[in-house]
mmCIF file of C-alpha atoms in Angstrom:
data_model
loop_
_atom_site.group_PDB
_atom_site.id
_atom_site.type_symbol
_atom_site.label_atom_id
_atom_site.label_comp_id
_atom_site.label_asym_id
_atom_site.label_seq_id
_atom_site.Cartn_x
_atom_site.Cartn_y
_atom_site.Cartn_z
ATOM 1 C CA UNK O 1352 36.824 13.975 -43.344
ATOM 2 C CA UNK O 1353 38.602 17.396 -43.438
ATOM 3 C CA UNK O 1354 38.165 19.538 -46.324
ATOM 4 C CA UNK O 1355 40.873 19.125 -48.974
ATOM 5 C CA UNK O 1356 42.086 16.077 -47.100
ATOM 6 C CA UNK O 1357 44.129 13.863 -49.495
ATOM 7 C CA UNK O 1358 43.880 10.097 -49.364
ATOM 8 C CA UNK O 1359 46.719 8.495 -51.369
ATOM 9 C CA UNK O 1360 48.090 4.972 -51.895
ATOM 10 C CA UNK O 1361 51.224 3.827 -53.774
ATOM 11 C CA UNK O 1362 50.898 1.193 -56.543
ATOM 12 C CA UNK O 1363 54.048 0.082 -58.449
ATOM 13 C CA UNK O 1364 55.875 3.167 -57.180
ATOM 14 C CA UNK O 1365 53.173 5.551 -58.476
ATOM 15 C CA UNK O 1366 51.225 7.687 -56.006
ATOM 16 C CA UNK O 1367 47.385 7.324 -56.577
ATOM 17 C CA UNK O 1368 44.987 9.797 -55.088
ATOM 18 C CA UNK O 1369 41.677 8.336 -54.052
ATOM 19 C CA UNK O 1370 39.080 11.128 -54.419
ATOM 20 C CA UNK O 1371 35.842 10.169 -52.531
ATOM 21 C CA UNK O 1372 33.571 11.916 -55.008
ATOM 22 C CA UNK O 1373 29.790 11.441 -54.708
ATOM 23 C CA UNK O 1374 29.722 9.451 -58.046
ATOM 24 C CA UNK O 1375 32.121 6.862 -56.524
ATOM 25 C CA UNK O 1376 30.201 6.839 -53.241
ATOM 26 C CA UNK O 1377 27.024 6.102 -55.063
ATOM 27 C CA UNK O 1378 28.606 3.316 -57.079
ATOM 28 C CA UNK O 1379 30.182 1.713 -53.937
ATOM 29 C CA UNK O 1380 26.879 1.986 -51.994
ATOM 30 C CA UNK O 1381 25.044 0.054 -54.660
ATOM 31 C CA UNK O 1382 27.483 -2.805 -54.139
ATOM 32 C CA UNK O 1383 25.898 -5.780 -52.317
ATOM 33 C CA UNK O 1384 26.037 -5.129 -48.579
ATOM 34 C CA UNK O 1385 26.700 -1.397 -49.117
ATOM 35 C CA UNK O 1386 29.535 0.298 -47.155
ATOM 36 C CA UNK O 1387 29.233 -2.073 -44.172
ATOM 37 C CA UNK O 1388 30.104 -5.172 -46.281
ATOM 38 C CA UNK O 1389 32.834 -3.169 -48.180
ATOM 39 C CA UNK O 1390 34.516 -2.162 -44.891
ATOM 40 C CA UNK O 1391 34.308 -5.783 -43.690
ATOM 41 C CA UNK O 1392 35.798 -7.004 -46.899
ATOM 42 C CA UNK O 1393 38.692 -4.468 -46.609
ATOM 43 C CA UNK O 1394 39.443 -5.552 -43.008
ATOM 44 C CA UNK O 1395 39.484 -9.206 -44.189
ATOM 45 C CA UNK O 1396 41.967 -8.309 -46.908
ATOM 46 C CA UNK O 1397 39.751 -8.804 -49.923
ATOM 47 C CA UNK O 1398 41.634 -8.102 -53.135
ATOM 48 C CA UNK O 1399 38.358 -7.730 -55.145
ATOM 49 C CA UNK O 1400 37.067 -5.033 -52.676
ATOM 50 C CA UNK O 1401 40.363 -3.161 -52.926
ATOM 51 C CA UNK O 1402 40.400 -3.342 -56.695
ATOM 52 C CA UNK O 1403 36.764 -2.172 -56.765
ATOM 53 C CA UNK O 1404 37.711 1.020 -54.798
ATOM 54 C CA UNK O 1405 40.894 1.744 -56.610
ATOM 55 C CA UNK O 1406 39.871 1.062 -60.213
ATOM 56 C CA UNK O 1407 38.073 4.390 -60.589
ATOM 57 C CA UNK O 1408 41.355 6.214 -59.659
ATOM 58 C CA UNK O 1409 44.110 4.188 -61.349
ATOM 59 C CA UNK O 1410 44.691 4.693 -65.062
ATOM 60 C CA UNK O 1411 46.369 1.363 -65.849
ATOM 61 C CA UNK O 1412 43.490 -1.078 -65.503
ATOM 62 C CA UNK O 1413 45.398 -3.803 -67.227
ATOM 63 C CA UNK O 1414 47.552 -4.856 -64.243
ATOM 64 C CA UNK O 1415 45.546 -3.298 -61.426
ATOM 65 C CA UNK O 1416 44.925 -6.679 -59.571
ATOM 66 C CA UNK O 1417 48.588 -7.536 -59.733
ATOM 67 C CA UNK O 1418 49.656 -4.004 -58.537
ATOM 68 C CA UNK O 1419 47.158 -4.074 -55.635
ATOM 69 C CA UNK O 1420 48.271 -7.694 -54.789
ATOM 70 C CA UNK O 1421 51.967 -6.568 -54.895
ATOM 71 C CA UNK O 1422 51.287 -3.576 -52.602
ATOM 72 C CA UNK O 1423 49.381 -5.827 -50.231
ATOM 73 C CA UNK O 1424 45.803 -5.156 -49.225
ATOM 74 C CA UNK O 1425 46.781 -5.085 -45.611
ATOM 75 C CA UNK O 1426 49.122 -2.222 -46.313
ATOM 76 C CA UNK O 1427 46.404 -0.389 -48.350
ATOM 77 C CA UNK O 1428 43.696 -1.046 -45.727
ATOM 78 C CA UNK O 1429 44.020 2.142 -43.596
ATOM 79 C CA UNK O 1430 43.757 4.407 -46.663
ATOM 80 C CA UNK O 1431 40.975 2.314 -48.249
ATOM 81 C CA UNK O 1432 39.034 2.493 -44.970
ATOM 82 C CA UNK O 1433 39.419 6.315 -44.740
ATOM 83 C CA UNK O 1434 38.168 6.521 -48.348
ATOM 84 C CA UNK O 1435 35.124 4.502 -47.718
ATOM 85 C CA UNK O 1436 34.286 6.502 -44.497
ATOM 86 C CA UNK O 1437 34.716 9.649 -46.522
ATOM 87 C CA UNK O 1438 32.277 8.298 -49.263
ATOM 88 C CA UNK O 1439 29.723 7.736 -46.466
ATOM 89 C CA UNK O 1440 29.777 11.429 -45.612
ATOM 90 C CA UNK O 1441 30.491 10.624 -41.951
ATOM 91 C CA UNK O 1442 33.286 12.372 -40.155
ATOM 92 C CA UNK O 1443 34.581 10.799 -36.991
ATOM 93 C CA UNK O 1444 36.620 14.021 -36.286
ATOM 94 C CA UNK O 1445 33.771 16.463 -36.882
ATOM 95 C CA UNK O 1446 33.424 18.847 -33.839
ATOM 96 C CA UNK O 1447 29.741 19.653 -34.815
ATOM 97 C CA UNK O 1448 28.550 15.964 -34.322
ATOM 98 C CA UNK O 1449 26.032 15.750 -31.567
ATOM 99 C CA UNK O 1450 27.516 15.251 -28.126
ATOM 100 C CA UNK O 1451 26.179 12.870 -25.564
ATOM 101 C CA UNK O 1452 23.800 14.076 -23.045
ATOM 102 C CA UNK O 1453 20.587 15.977 -23.576
ATOM 103 C CA UNK O 1454 19.778 16.240 -27.151
ATOM 104 C CA UNK O 1455 19.454 19.672 -28.544
ATOM 105 C CA UNK O 1456 16.673 18.894 -30.952
ATOM 106 C CA UNK O 1457 14.080 16.186 -31.716
ATOM 107 C CA UNK O 1458 15.635 12.818 -32.747
ATOM 108 C CA UNK O 1459 16.179 12.384 -36.487
ATOM 109 C CA UNK O 1460 14.912 9.294 -38.225
ATOM 110 C CA UNK O 1461 17.493 6.832 -39.299
ATOM 111 C CA UNK O 1462 18.446 7.199 -42.966
ATOM 112 C CA UNK O 1463 19.969 4.630 -45.265
ATOM 113 C CA UNK O 1464 23.149 5.500 -47.071
ATOM 114 C CA UNK O 1465 21.290 5.417 -50.318
ATOM 115 C CA UNK O 1466 18.899 8.004 -49.058
ATOM 116 C CA UNK O 1467 21.723 10.117 -47.588
ATOM 117 C CA UNK O 1468 23.637 10.100 -50.887
ATOM 118 C CA UNK O 1469 20.486 11.051 -52.775
ATOM 119 C CA UNK O 1470 19.996 13.918 -50.352
ATOM 120 C CA UNK O 1471 23.498 15.113 -50.917
ATOM 121 C CA UNK O 1472 22.951 15.116 -54.627
ATOM 122 C CA UNK O 1473 19.646 17.126 -54.150
ATOM 123 C CA UNK O 1474 21.572 19.598 -52.035
ATOM 124 C CA UNK O 1475 24.351 20.041 -54.684
ATOM 125 C CA UNK O 1476 22.244 20.021 -57.911
ATOM 126 C CA UNK O 1477 19.192 21.719 -56.231
ATOM 127 C CA UNK O 1478 19.854 23.946 -53.270
ATOM 128 C CA UNK O 1479 23.371 24.944 -54.278
ATOM 129 C CA UNK O 1480 22.625 25.284 -58.062
ATOM 130 C CA UNK O 1481 25.676 23.095 -59.067
ATOM 131 C CA UNK O 1482 25.529 21.179 -62.328
ATOM 132 C CA UNK O 1483 24.976 17.374 -62.062
ATOM 133 C CA UNK O 1484 28.503 16.860 -63.165
ATOM 134 C CA UNK O 1485 30.003 19.155 -60.523
ATOM 135 C CA UNK O 1486 27.781 17.682 -57.775
ATOM 136 C CA UNK O 1487 28.927 14.102 -58.661
ATOM 137 C CA UNK O 1488 32.575 15.250 -58.695
ATOM 138 C CA UNK O 1489 32.307 16.832 -55.242
ATOM 139 C CA UNK O 1490 32.951 14.856 -52.018
ATOM 140 C CA UNK O 1491 30.138 14.378 -49.485
ATOM 141 C CA UNK O 1492 32.090 16.763 -47.133
ATOM 142 C CA UNK O 1493 32.347 19.409 -49.735
ATOM 143 C CA UNK O 1494 28.685 19.265 -50.436
ATOM 144 C CA UNK O 1495 27.730 19.405 -46.756
ATOM 145 C CA UNK O 1496 30.050 22.327 -46.040
ATOM 146 C CA UNK O 1497 28.769 24.188 -49.061
ATOM 147 C CA UNK O 1498 25.155 23.543 -47.984
ATOM 148 C CA UNK O 1499 25.957 24.815 -44.445
ATOM 149 C CA UNK O 1500 27.448 27.902 -46.018
ATOM 150 C CA UNK O 1501 24.423 28.519 -48.153
ATOM 151 C CA UNK O 1502 22.134 28.128 -45.074
ATOM 152 C CA UNK O 1503 24.392 30.529 -43.177
ATOM 153 C CA UNK O 1504 24.138 33.078 -46.039
ATOM 154 C CA UNK O 1505 20.315 32.658 -46.166
ATOM 155 C CA UNK O 1506 20.031 33.239 -42.391
ATOM 156 C CA UNK O 1507 22.288 36.300 -42.635
ATOM 157 C CA UNK O 1508 20.255 37.787 -45.521
ATOM 158 C CA UNK O 1509 16.680 36.761 -44.412
ATOM 159 C CA UNK O 1510 17.073 36.148 -40.743
ATOM 160 C CA UNK O 1511 17.259 32.886 -38.877
ATOM 161 C CA UNK O 1512 13.598 32.298 -38.427
ATOM 162 C CA UNK O 1513 14.180 31.808 -34.726
ATOM 163 C CA UNK O 1514 12.422 34.275 -32.401
ATOM 164 C CA UNK O 1515 13.325 34.513 -28.783
ATOM 165 C CA UNK O 1516 10.703 33.138 -26.462
ATOM 166 C CA UNK O 1517 9.457 35.601 -23.933
ATOM 167 C CA UNK O 1518 10.764 35.018 -20.370
ATOM 168 C CA UNK O 1519 8.117 34.812 -17.809
ATOM 169 C CA UNK O 1520 9.532 36.457 -14.683
ATOM 170 C CA UNK O 1521 6.447 36.077 -12.480
ATOM 171 C CA UNK O 1522 6.731 34.212 -9.194
ATOM 172 C CA UNK O 1523 5.616 30.519 -9.289
ATOM 173 C CA UNK O 1524 2.402 31.374 -7.236
ATOM 174 C CA UNK O 1525 1.260 33.861 -9.965
ATOM 175 C CA UNK O 1526 1.957 31.337 -12.676
ATOM 176 C CA UNK O 1527 -0.213 28.799 -10.935
ATOM 177 C CA UNK O 1528 -2.985 31.388 -10.424
ATOM 178 C CA UNK O 1529 -2.943 32.191 -14.168
ATOM 179 C CA UNK O 1530 -3.185 28.565 -15.149
ATOM 180 C CA UNK O 1531 -5.655 27.193 -12.523
ATOM 181 C CA UNK O 1532 -7.586 30.321 -11.952
ATOM 182 C CA UNK O 1533 -9.546 29.902 -15.091
ATOM 183 C CA UNK O 1534 -11.042 26.620 -13.938
ATOM 184 C CA UNK O 1535 -12.337 27.743 -10.599
ATOM 185 C CA UNK O 1536 -9.725 26.418 -8.307
ATOM 186 C CA UNK O 1537 -8.614 28.331 -5.287
ATOM 187 C CA UNK O 1538 -5.620 27.996 -2.916
ATOM 188 C CA UNK O 1539 -6.364 26.310 0.350
ATOM 189 C CA UNK O 1540 -5.826 28.527 3.287
ATOM 190 C CA UNK O 1541 -3.196 27.362 5.857
ATOM 191 C CA UNK O 1542 -4.663 26.564 9.306
#
């Protein structure tokens, strides 16, 4: 999700902004089946799933089921899907996602959404020094970007911790001699 990207729906002529805050993401992740089931329910037109998402953002809870039904879950599905994906912290449009081909670093262990959301909370309330309330009100994208900014700042102030590896310009024969010379091997003479 892009920073400051607005996700809106219209219910009974009223525009409703769906803000994918960490607090909402945590609540939806705890739902049976987590985000996977929620996305499946949305694609199947589940009124219950749609109401579960919208209820945190709509002030008139009295008629919310009727309003969602009248708007049509199928009409709301694209916005609801974007909202759920934003809650996961995944961004299908992120240019910094790993590209196919040779990995640039060691593989990362798979992480559940529950673990990922806990990690985002630790970043916000721990590394970034935000209050718990501010952390829970921020979106996963905002937390990740702020965390990247904090790391960039720390690297600029204290250095990146990465040192350049010395380049060995010696010819290959000299490299072999330095490695195998210590164990008593010699190069066979050509006849």
